[in-house]
Amino acid sequence: MNTLKIAIQKSGRLNEDSLRLLRSCGIAVDNGTDQLKVTTPNFPLEIFYLRNSDIPQYLEDGVVDVGIIGKNLLVESGSNVRVVERLGFARCRLSLAIPKSAVGSEVTYFEGRKIATSYPNTTSAYLRSKNVVAEIHEISGSVEIAPNIGLADGICDLVSSGSTLFKNNLKEIETVATSEAVLACAPIITETAKEILDKLLFRIKAVQRAKNSKYILLNVPNEKIAAVSSILPVLRSPTVLPLSEPGWSSLHSVIDEQKFWDVIDELKRAGAEDILIVPIDKMVL
Ligand SMILES: Nc1ncnc2c1ncn2[C@@H]1O[C@H](COP(=O)(O)OP(=O)(O)OP(=O)(O)O)[C@@H](O)[C@H]1O
Ligand SMILES: O=P(O)(O)OC[C@H]1O[C@H](OP(=O)(O)OP(=O)(O)O)[C@H](O)[C@@H]1O
Ligand SMILES: [Mg+2]
């Protein structure tokens, strides 16, 4: 069958955002609560709903062509798998943490001590790179509890808001790696799968670009158009349309949302009024 086989986490932190991404690419997706393998009616995809931790191996073996997983897991599995696109969700970091009451603020704290983690390979590589010799105690979940029950002197685990560390009386001392969800590709895929992947990537990029950009409309007196335009961090020169009120124009353009906040005060000082910022659904350049 001429399809691209894609692995998605069956349930957990990546599931919802992965499905949302495919849907925002115009692909009709079933949520996979009953079936572990579904095809999509309006795009040549075969979706495999799998355990997150199994996806790197399925990719490496070529059972699936691509998969959405956390970069942290790819690094840990050491698999020969290519990242083809960063997806910007499930952002977190793998960090070292120790009890709040412990004296120490860096990795050397762990010299000759015991560290609990679900990421033994990444953790030992980091300790090696820092010339620290520590004992690694591997556990598969609820790692933050380990120091409190005397299982280890500290941990190396994923942190996002930091609330799990806080609740367990731990303090973060060093970031080992940062992570986000990525689209990863098997070492070898067929030409047909590659063509479908290119189409999927084209859509994903259009969606990602749109997410970070906003459509901006503002009114400005004609004599201030040049000044306002020079401040706007836009893709190209803005569209200028006359208002029915003589001497005034409306400026339209696309801007990076973050940059907009940096220049808002300057824009107002230069004469911009009635500023509207509108979301963009898709953006093809
Ligand atoms: N607190 C967090 N904030 C943001 N992203 C996170 C967080 N915790 C984990 N992640 C990311 O989400 C991925 C999936 O985590 P999740 O806890 O859903 O699955 P899991 O328990 O690791 O795997 P499995 O599906 O095999 O049970 C992780 O590999 C990581 O990339
Ligand atoms: O910094 P925070 O926002 O508190 O998030 C960090 C927590 O999230 C993850 O666990 P998860 O909730 O996925 O539980 P799990 O160990 O069962 O996978 C991670 O292992 C941390 O425990
Ligand atoms: Mg988890």
mmCIF file of C-alpha atoms and ligand atoms in Angstrom:
data_model
loop_
_atom_site.group_PDB
_atom_site.id
_atom_site.type_symbol
_atom_site.label_atom_id
_atom_site.label_comp_id
_atom_site.label_asym_id
_atom_site.label_seq_id
_atom_site.Cartn_x
_atom_site.Cartn_y
_atom_site.Cartn_z
ATOM 1 C CA MET A 1 0.000 0.000 0.000
ATOM 2 C CA ASN A 2 1.272 3.499 -0.808
ATOM 3 C CA THR A 3 1.179 5.034 2.634
ATOM 4 C CA LEU A 4 3.468 6.664 5.162
ATOM 5 C CA LYS A 5 3.474 4.673 8.405
ATOM 6 C CA ILE A 6 3.532 7.000 11.393
ATOM 7 C CA ALA A 7 3.848 6.054 15.069
ATOM 8 C CA ILE A 8 2.047 8.128 17.663
ATOM 9 C CA GLN A 9 1.927 7.651 21.420
ATOM 10 C CA LYS A 10 -1.249 5.735 22.257
ATOM 11 C CA SER A 11 -1.912 7.622 25.470
ATOM 12 C CA GLY A 12 0.133 10.030 27.526
ATOM 13 C CA ARG A 13 1.623 13.482 27.212
ATOM 14 C CA LEU A 14 2.340 13.379 23.471
ATOM 15 C CA ASN A 15 -0.929 11.852 22.258
ATOM 16 C CA GLU A 16 -3.244 14.860 22.194
ATOM 17 C CA ASP A 17 -0.767 17.349 20.710
ATOM 18 C CA SER A 18 0.331 14.824 18.068
ATOM 19 C CA LEU A 19 -3.265 14.291 16.943
ATOM 20 C CA ARG A 20 -3.932 18.031 17.062
ATOM 21 C CA LEU A 21 -0.935 18.620 14.801
ATOM 22 C CA LEU A 22 -2.128 16.085 12.213
ATOM 23 C CA ARG A 23 -5.658 17.501 12.314
ATOM 24 C CA SER A 24 -4.367 21.038 11.869
ATOM 25 C CA CYS A 25 -2.623 19.719 8.728
ATOM 26 C CA GLY A 26 -6.093 18.885 7.389
ATOM 27 C CA ILE A 27 -5.759 15.137 8.047
ATOM 28 C CA ALA A 28 -8.888 13.429 9.398
ATOM 29 C CA VAL A 29 -7.676 11.306 12.313
ATOM 30 C CA ASP A 30 -9.482 8.861 14.527
ATOM 31 C CA ASN A 31 -8.244 8.961 18.132
ATOM 32 C CA GLY A 32 -7.271 5.294 18.198
ATOM 33 C CA THR A 33 -8.982 4.388 21.435
ATOM 34 C CA ASP A 34 -10.219 1.090 19.970
ATOM 35 C CA GLN A 35 -7.834 0.350 17.128
ATOM 36 C CA LEU A 36 -4.057 0.297 17.323
ATOM 37 C CA LYS A 37 -3.670 0.877 13.589
ATOM 38 C CA VAL A 38 -5.847 3.224 11.530
ATOM 39 C CA THR A 39 -5.690 4.689 8.050
ATOM 40 C CA THR A 40 -6.729 8.257 7.341
ATOM 41 C CA PRO A 41 -9.412 8.821 4.683
ATOM 42 C CA ASN A 42 -8.034 12.025 3.133
ATOM 43 C CA PHE A 43 -4.231 11.591 3.313
ATOM 44 C CA PRO A 44 -2.123 8.437 2.696
ATOM 45 C CA LEU A 45 -1.182 7.823 6.325
ATOM 46 C CA GLU A 46 -1.281 4.661 8.398
ATOM 47 C CA ILE A 47 -1.222 5.571 12.085
ATOM 48 C CA PHE A 48 0.194 3.120 14.624
ATOM 49 C CA TYR A 49 -0.744 3.915 18.222
ATOM 50 C CA LEU A 50 2.156 2.677 20.343
ATOM 51 C CA ARG A 51 3.821 2.982 23.723
ATOM 52 C CA ASN A 52 6.154 5.963 23.672
ATOM 53 C CA SER A 53 9.108 3.899 24.864
ATOM 54 C CA ASP A 54 8.662 1.364 22.026
ATOM 55 C CA ILE A 55 8.710 3.931 19.196
ATOM 56 C CA PRO A 56 12.531 4.316 18.776
ATOM 57 C CA GLN A 57 12.909 0.543 18.221
ATOM 58 C CA TYR A 58 9.999 0.423 15.731
ATOM 59 C CA LEU A 59 11.676 3.256 13.819
ATOM 60 C CA GLU A 60 15.086 1.641 13.911
ATOM 61 C CA ASP A 61 13.625 -1.630 12.606
ATOM 62 C CA GLY A 62 11.692 0.170 9.853
ATOM 63 C CA VAL A 63 8.337 -1.170 11.103
ATOM 64 C CA VAL A 64 7.141 2.444 10.891
ATOM 65 C CA ASP A 65 8.570 5.180 8.645
ATOM 66 C CA VAL A 66 8.223 8.132 11.027
ATOM 67 C CA GLY A 67 7.159 8.756 14.600
ATOM 68 C CA ILE A 68 6.374 11.583 16.982
ATOM 69 C CA ILE A 69 8.420 11.256 20.164
ATOM 70 C CA GLY A 70 10.306 13.286 22.731
ATOM 71 C CA LYS A 71 13.878 14.050 21.693
ATOM 72 C CA ASN A 72 14.948 12.920 25.182
ATOM 73 C CA LEU A 73 13.837 9.378 24.389
ATOM 74 C CA LEU A 74 15.699 9.303 21.061
ATOM 75 C CA VAL A 75 18.888 10.413 22.784
ATOM 76 C CA GLU A 76 18.427 7.833 25.551
ATOM 77 C CA SER A 77 17.759 4.972 23.131
ATOM 78 C CA GLY A 78 20.851 5.891 21.113
ATOM 79 C CA SER A 79 19.006 4.761 18.007
ATOM 80 C CA ASN A 80 20.108 5.497 14.496
ATOM 81 C CA VAL A 81 17.074 7.666 13.783
ATOM 82 C CA ARG A 82 16.961 11.087 12.100
ATOM 83 C CA VAL A 83 15.049 14.079 13.473
ATOM 84 C CA VAL A 84 13.253 15.642 10.487
ATOM 85 C CA GLU A 85 11.278 18.364 12.260
ATOM 86 C CA ARG A 86 11.105 19.903 15.708
ATOM 87 C CA LEU A 87 7.493 20.181 16.755
ATOM 88 C CA GLY A 88 7.601 22.670 19.620
ATOM 89 C CA PHE A 89 5.365 20.853 22.127
ATOM 90 C CA ALA A 90 6.179 18.663 25.171
ATOM 91 C CA ARG A 91 9.028 21.008 25.990
ATOM 92 C CA CYS A 92 10.949 19.864 29.065
ATOM 93 C CA ARG A 93 14.467 19.359 30.328
ATOM 94 C CA LEU A 94 16.366 16.477 31.852
ATOM 95 C CA SER A 95 17.860 17.796 35.057
ATOM 96 C CA LEU A 96 19.839 16.769 38.092
ATOM 97 C CA ALA A 97 18.098 17.462 41.397
ATOM 98 C CA ILE A 98 19.020 16.929 45.026
ATOM 99 C CA PRO A 99 17.221 17.369 48.365
ATOM 100 C CA LYS A 100 16.607 21.040 49.220
ATOM 101 C CA SER A 101 18.482 20.591 52.476
ATOM 102 C CA ALA A 102 21.587 19.097 50.812
ATOM 103 C CA VAL A 103 24.707 21.201 50.391
ATOM 104 C CA GLY A 104 25.663 21.309 46.724
ATOM 105 C CA SER A 105 24.871 23.152 43.544
ATOM 106 C CA GLU A 106 26.529 21.165 40.808
ATOM 107 C CA VAL A 107 27.088 17.710 39.384
ATOM 108 C CA THR A 108 30.171 17.092 41.585
ATOM 109 C CA TYR A 109 27.701 16.579 44.461
ATOM 110 C CA PHE A 110 27.111 13.103 42.994
ATOM 111 C CA GLU A 111 30.766 11.943 43.226
ATOM 112 C CA GLY A 112 30.649 8.588 45.024
ATOM 113 C CA ARG A 113 26.886 8.941 45.529
ATOM 114 C CA LYS A 114 23.767 7.247 44.168
ATOM 115 C CA ILE A 115 21.504 8.776 41.530
ATOM 116 C CA ALA A 116 18.021 7.543 40.567
ATOM 117 C CA THR A 117 16.827 7.959 36.981
ATOM 118 C CA SER A 118 14.743 6.541 34.134
ATOM 119 C CA TYR A 119 17.411 7.799 31.726
ATOM 120 C CA PRO A 120 20.517 5.756 32.663
ATOM 121 C CA ASN A 121 22.334 6.173 29.326
ATOM 122 C CA THR A 122 21.955 9.950 29.085
ATOM 123 C CA THR A 123 22.765 10.339 32.773
ATOM 124 C CA SER A 124 25.919 8.213 32.689
ATOM 125 C CA ALA A 125 27.132 9.947 29.512
ATOM 126 C CA TYR A 126 26.706 13.303 31.265
ATOM 127 C CA LEU A 127 28.469 12.135 34.444
ATOM 128 C CA ARG A 128 31.331 10.764 32.317
ATOM 129 C CA SER A 129 31.661 14.056 30.442
ATOM 130 C CA LYS A 130 32.024 15.801 33.819
ATOM 131 C CA ASN A 131 34.420 13.157 35.231
ATOM 132 C CA VAL A 132 32.033 12.326 38.043
ATOM 133 C CA VAL A 133 31.798 8.722 39.211
ATOM 134 C CA ALA A 134 28.378 7.873 40.666
ATOM 135 C CA GLU A 135 26.187 4.810 41.013
ATOM 136 C CA ILE A 136 23.097 4.820 38.799
ATOM 137 C CA HIS A 137 19.913 3.318 40.150
ATOM 138 C CA GLU A 138 17.408 2.827 37.310
ATOM 139 C CA ILE A 139 13.688 3.209 38.036
ATOM 140 C CA SER A 140 10.904 3.530 35.489
ATOM 141 C CA GLY A 141 8.702 6.188 37.103
ATOM 142 C CA SER A 142 8.003 8.386 40.154
ATOM 143 C CA VAL A 143 11.736 9.049 40.275
ATOM 144 C CA GLU A 144 11.307 12.132 42.489
ATOM 145 C CA ILE A 145 10.334 9.989 45.440
ATOM 146 C CA ALA A 146 13.666 8.115 45.480
ATOM 147 C CA PRO A 147 15.680 10.514 47.700
ATOM 148 C CA ASN A 148 12.817 10.760 50.225
ATOM 149 C CA ILE A 149 12.706 6.996 50.759
ATOM 150 C CA GLY A 150 16.476 6.627 50.963
ATOM 151 C CA LEU A 151 16.840 4.958 47.572
ATOM 152 C CA ALA A 152 19.263 7.543 46.191
ATOM 153 C CA ASP A 153 21.051 10.800 47.039
ATOM 154 C CA GLY A 154 19.486 12.649 44.138
ATOM 155 C CA ILE A 155 17.832 12.195 40.766
ATOM 156 C CA CYS A 156 18.091 12.874 37.065
ATOM 157 C CA ASP A 157 14.582 13.299 35.638
ATOM 158 C CA LEU A 158 12.385 15.388 33.354
ATOM 159 C CA VAL A 159 11.313 18.790 34.606
ATOM 160 C CA SER A 160 8.797 21.144 33.084
ATOM 161 C CA SER A 161 7.044 23.439 35.564
ATOM 162 C CA GLY A 162 9.218 22.227 38.443
ATOM 163 C CA SER A 163 6.173 21.479 40.594
ATOM 164 C CA THR A 164 6.996 17.756 41.027
ATOM 165 C CA LEU A 165 10.473 18.699 42.299
ATOM 166 C CA PHE A 166 8.958 21.297 44.613
ATOM 167 C CA LYS A 167 6.367 18.893 46.045
ATOM 168 C CA ASN A 168 9.120 16.360 46.761
ATOM 169 C CA ASN A 169 11.444 18.850 48.468
ATOM 170 C CA LEU A 170 14.062 18.717 45.732
ATOM 171 C CA LYS A 171 16.080 21.464 44.052
ATOM 172 C CA GLU A 172 17.278 21.463 40.457
ATOM 173 C CA ILE A 173 21.043 21.874 40.215
ATOM 174 C CA GLU A 174 22.016 21.282 36.566
ATOM 175 C CA THR A 175 20.330 20.795 33.188
ATOM 176 C CA VAL A 176 21.630 17.726 31.392
ATOM 177 C CA ALA A 177 19.605 18.188 28.174
ATOM 178 C CA THR A 178 16.571 19.988 26.800
ATOM 179 C CA SER A 179 13.795 18.254 24.900
ATOM 180 C CA GLU A 180 10.666 18.764 22.813
ATOM 181 C CA ALA A 181 8.529 16.535 20.619
ATOM 182 C CA VAL A 182 10.105 15.783 17.257
ATOM 183 C CA LEU A 183 9.141 14.014 14.043
ATOM 184 C CA ALA A 184 11.754 11.290 13.642
ATOM 185 C CA CYS A 185 12.387 9.153 10.571
ATOM 186 C CA ALA A 186 13.536 5.532 10.150
ATOM 187 C CA PRO A 187 17.050 5.044 8.684
ATOM 188 C CA ILE A 188 15.609 3.724 5.405
ATOM 189 C CA ILE A 189 12.196 4.523 3.885
ATOM 190 C CA THR A 190 10.784 3.850 0.398
ATOM 191 C CA GLU A 191 10.644 6.523 -2.306
ATOM 192 C CA THR A 192 6.840 6.605 -2.019
ATOM 193 C CA ALA A 193 7.017 7.054 1.751
ATOM 194 C CA LYS A 194 9.557 9.840 1.216
ATOM 195 C CA GLU A 195 7.202 11.656 -1.188
ATOM 196 C CA ILE A 196 4.340 11.447 1.306
ATOM 197 C CA LEU A 197 6.668 12.583 4.111
ATOM 198 C CA ASP A 198 7.619 15.651 2.046
ATOM 199 C CA LYS A 199 3.919 16.513 1.627
ATOM 200 C CA LEU A 200 3.326 16.051 5.349
ATOM 201 C CA LEU A 201 6.358 18.211 6.208
ATOM 202 C CA PHE A 202 5.147 20.940 3.861
ATOM 203 C CA ARG A 203 1.857 21.055 5.794
ATOM 204 C CA ILE A 204 3.513 20.859 9.209
ATOM 205 C CA LYS A 205 5.800 23.767 8.338
ATOM 206 C CA ALA A 206 2.843 25.865 7.170
ATOM 207 C CA VAL A 207 1.070 25.181 10.472
ATOM 208 C CA GLN A 208 4.177 25.841 12.602
ATOM 209 C CA ARG A 209 4.941 29.103 10.831
ATOM 210 C CA ALA A 210 1.370 30.286 11.298
ATOM 211 C CA LYS A 211 1.493 29.486 15.015
ATOM 212 C CA ASN A 212 4.359 31.907 15.613
ATOM 213 C CA SER A 213 2.995 34.659 13.379
ATOM 214 C CA LYS A 214 0.093 37.054 13.604
ATOM 215 C CA TYR A 215 -1.711 39.221 11.088
ATOM 216 C CA ILE A 216 -1.451 42.862 12.110
ATOM 217 C CA LEU A 217 -3.740 45.714 11.049
ATOM 218 C CA LEU A 218 -3.285 49.283 12.207
ATOM 219 C CA ASN A 219 -4.321 52.771 11.217
ATOM 220 C CA VAL A 220 -1.824 55.538 10.648
ATOM 221 C CA PRO A 221 -1.807 59.133 9.285
ATOM 222 C CA ASN A 222 -0.366 59.087 5.739
ATOM 223 C CA GLU A 223 2.667 61.175 6.629
ATOM 224 C CA LYS A 224 3.664 58.628 9.284
ATOM 225 C CA ILE A 225 3.410 55.484 7.091
ATOM 226 C CA ALA A 226 7.153 55.375 6.402
ATOM 227 C CA ALA A 227 8.086 55.787 10.078
ATOM 228 C CA VAL A 228 5.640 53.106 11.263
ATOM 229 C CA SER A 229 6.638 50.693 8.451
ATOM 230 C CA SER A 230 10.303 50.982 9.360
ATOM 231 C CA ILE A 231 9.571 49.830 12.922
ATOM 232 C CA LEU A 232 7.317 46.883 11.990
ATOM 233 C CA PRO A 233 9.315 43.612 12.043
ATOM 234 C CA VAL A 234 7.385 42.223 9.058
ATOM 235 C CA LEU A 235 8.033 39.584 6.410
ATOM 236 C CA ARG A 236 7.793 41.988 3.475
ATOM 237 C CA SER A 237 6.694 45.585 3.063
ATOM 238 C CA PRO A 238 3.181 46.040 4.457
ATOM 239 C CA THR A 239 0.002 46.423 2.384
ATOM 240 C CA VAL A 240 -1.259 50.026 2.573
ATOM 241 C CA LEU A 241 -4.967 50.700 1.993
ATOM 242 C CA PRO A 242 -6.620 54.135 2.114
ATOM 243 C CA LEU A 243 -9.242 54.713 4.840
ATOM 244 C CA SER A 244 -12.450 56.578 3.933
ATOM 245 C CA GLU A 245 -11.240 59.314 6.288
ATOM 246 C CA PRO A 246 -8.936 61.564 4.197
ATOM 247 C CA GLY A 247 -5.236 61.555 5.155
ATOM 248 C CA TRP A 248 -5.362 58.141 6.890
ATOM 249 C CA SER A 249 -4.345 54.624 5.804
ATOM 250 C CA SER A 250 -4.622 51.091 7.101
ATOM 251 C CA LEU A 251 -1.397 49.055 7.227
ATOM 252 C CA HIS A 252 -1.622 45.249 7.010
ATOM 253 C CA SER A 253 1.182 42.753 7.500
ATOM 254 C CA VAL A 254 2.389 39.551 9.123
ATOM 255 C CA ILE A 255 4.635 39.700 12.154
ATOM 256 C CA ASP A 256 6.327 37.413 14.605
ATOM 257 C CA GLU A 257 4.170 37.644 17.735
ATOM 258 C CA GLN A 258 7.099 37.912 20.138
ATOM 259 C CA LYS A 259 8.731 40.678 18.133
ATOM 260 C CA PHE A 260 5.431 42.586 18.129
ATOM 261 C CA TRP A 261 5.538 42.936 21.920
ATOM 262 C CA ASP A 262 9.064 44.310 21.645
ATOM 263 C CA VAL A 263 7.997 47.177 19.358
ATOM 264 C CA ILE A 264 4.441 47.982 20.470
ATOM 265 C CA ASP A 265 5.385 51.145 22.413
ATOM 266 C CA GLU A 266 7.594 52.384 19.598
ATOM 267 C CA LEU A 267 4.791 51.833 17.069
ATOM 268 C CA LYS A 268 2.349 53.893 19.116
ATOM 269 C CA ARG A 269 4.877 56.687 19.542
ATOM 270 C CA ALA A 270 5.452 56.711 15.756
ATOM 271 C CA GLY A 271 1.720 57.301 15.170
ATOM 272 C CA ALA A 272 0.077 53.845 14.884
ATOM 273 C CA GLU A 273 -3.510 53.643 16.188
ATOM 274 C CA ASP A 274 -6.302 51.043 16.410
ATOM 275 C CA ILE A 275 -3.859 48.122 16.326
ATOM 276 C CA LEU A 276 -5.438 44.691 15.726
ATOM 277 C CA ILE A 277 -3.542 41.401 16.025
ATOM 278 C CA VAL A 278 -5.315 38.451 14.404
ATOM 279 C CA PRO A 279 -4.361 34.726 14.446
ATOM 280 C CA ILE A 280 -3.298 33.033 11.209
ATOM 281 C CA ASP A 281 -4.429 29.480 10.451
ATOM 282 C CA LYS A 282 -1.874 28.392 7.788
ATOM 283 C CA MET A 283 1.065 30.174 6.231
ATOM 284 C CA VAL A 284 2.674 29.096 2.942
ATOM 285 C CA LEU A 285 5.656 31.116 1.748
HETATM 286 N N1 LIG B 1 6.390 17.212 32.558
HETATM 287 C C1 LIG B 1 6.554 17.199 31.261
HETATM 288 N N2 LIG B 1 6.355 18.305 30.524
HETATM 289 C C2 LIG B 1 6.509 18.301 29.188
HETATM 290 N N3 LIG B 1 6.873 17.188 28.485
HETATM 291 C C3 LIG B 1 7.074 16.066 29.168
HETATM 292 C C4 LIG B 1 6.929 16.002 30.583
HETATM 293 N N4 LIG B 1 7.171 14.747 30.982
HETATM 294 C C5 LIG B 1 7.460 14.065 29.871
HETATM 295 N N5 LIG B 1 7.412 14.832 28.775
HETATM 296 C C6 LIG B 1 7.672 14.434 27.366
HETATM 297 O O1 LIG B 1 6.597 13.604 26.948
HETATM 298 C C7 LIG B 1 7.094 12.311 26.578
HETATM 299 C C8 LIG B 1 6.054 11.271 26.945
HETATM 300 O O2 LIG B 1 5.899 11.231 28.341
HETATM 301 P P1 LIG B 1 4.784 10.286 29.017
HETATM 302 O O3 LIG B 1 4.927 10.440 30.455
HETATM 303 O O4 LIG B 1 3.469 10.530 28.399
HETATM 304 O O5 LIG B 1 5.184 8.836 28.496
HETATM 305 P P2 LIG B 1 6.054 7.735 29.154
HETATM 306 O O6 LIG B 1 5.487 7.414 30.472
HETATM 307 O O7 LIG B 1 7.488 8.196 29.102
HETATM 308 O O8 LIG B 1 5.955 6.578 28.053
HETATM 309 P P3 LIG B 1 4.971 5.343 27.698
HETATM 310 O O9 LIG B 1 3.999 5.801 26.600
HETATM 311 O O10 LIG B 1 5.951 4.354 27.154
HETATM 312 O O11 LIG B 1 4.278 4.924 28.956
HETATM 313 C C9 LIG B 1 8.443 12.191 27.288
HETATM 314 O O12 LIG B 1 9.314 11.298 26.616
HETATM 315 C C10 LIG B 1 8.952 13.618 27.232
HETATM 316 O O13 LIG B 1 9.523 13.884 25.965
HETATM 317 O O1 LIG B 2 8.113 19.754 36.296
HETATM 318 P P1 LIG B 2 6.738 19.174 36.231
HETATM 319 O O2 LIG B 2 5.806 20.033 35.418
HETATM 320 O O3 LIG B 2 6.191 18.829 37.557
HETATM 321 O O4 LIG B 2 6.840 17.805 35.386
HETATM 322 C C1 LIG B 2 7.806 16.835 35.678
HETATM 323 C C2 LIG B 2 7.208 15.486 35.864
HETATM 324 O O5 LIG B 2 6.518 15.090 34.664
HETATM 325 C C3 LIG B 2 6.971 13.781 34.286
HETATM 326 O O6 LIG B 2 6.258 12.775 34.897
HETATM 327 P P2 LIG B 2 4.779 12.322 34.447
HETATM 328 O O7 LIG B 2 3.755 13.254 35.005
HETATM 329 O O8 LIG B 2 4.776 12.171 32.957
HETATM 330 O O9 LIG B 2 4.598 10.944 35.147
HETATM 331 P P3 LIG B 2 5.203 9.496 34.800
HETATM 332 O O10 LIG B 2 6.498 9.405 35.577
HETATM 333 O O11 LIG B 2 4.184 8.558 35.279
HETATM 334 O O12 LIG B 2 5.427 9.412 33.305
HETATM 335 C C4 LIG B 2 8.407 13.751 34.773
HETATM 336 O O13 LIG B 2 8.884 12.432 34.904
HETATM 337 C C5 LIG B 2 8.325 14.477 36.086
HETATM 338 O O14 LIG B 2 7.986 13.620 37.133
HETATM 339 MG MG MG B 3 6.044 10.696 32.038
#
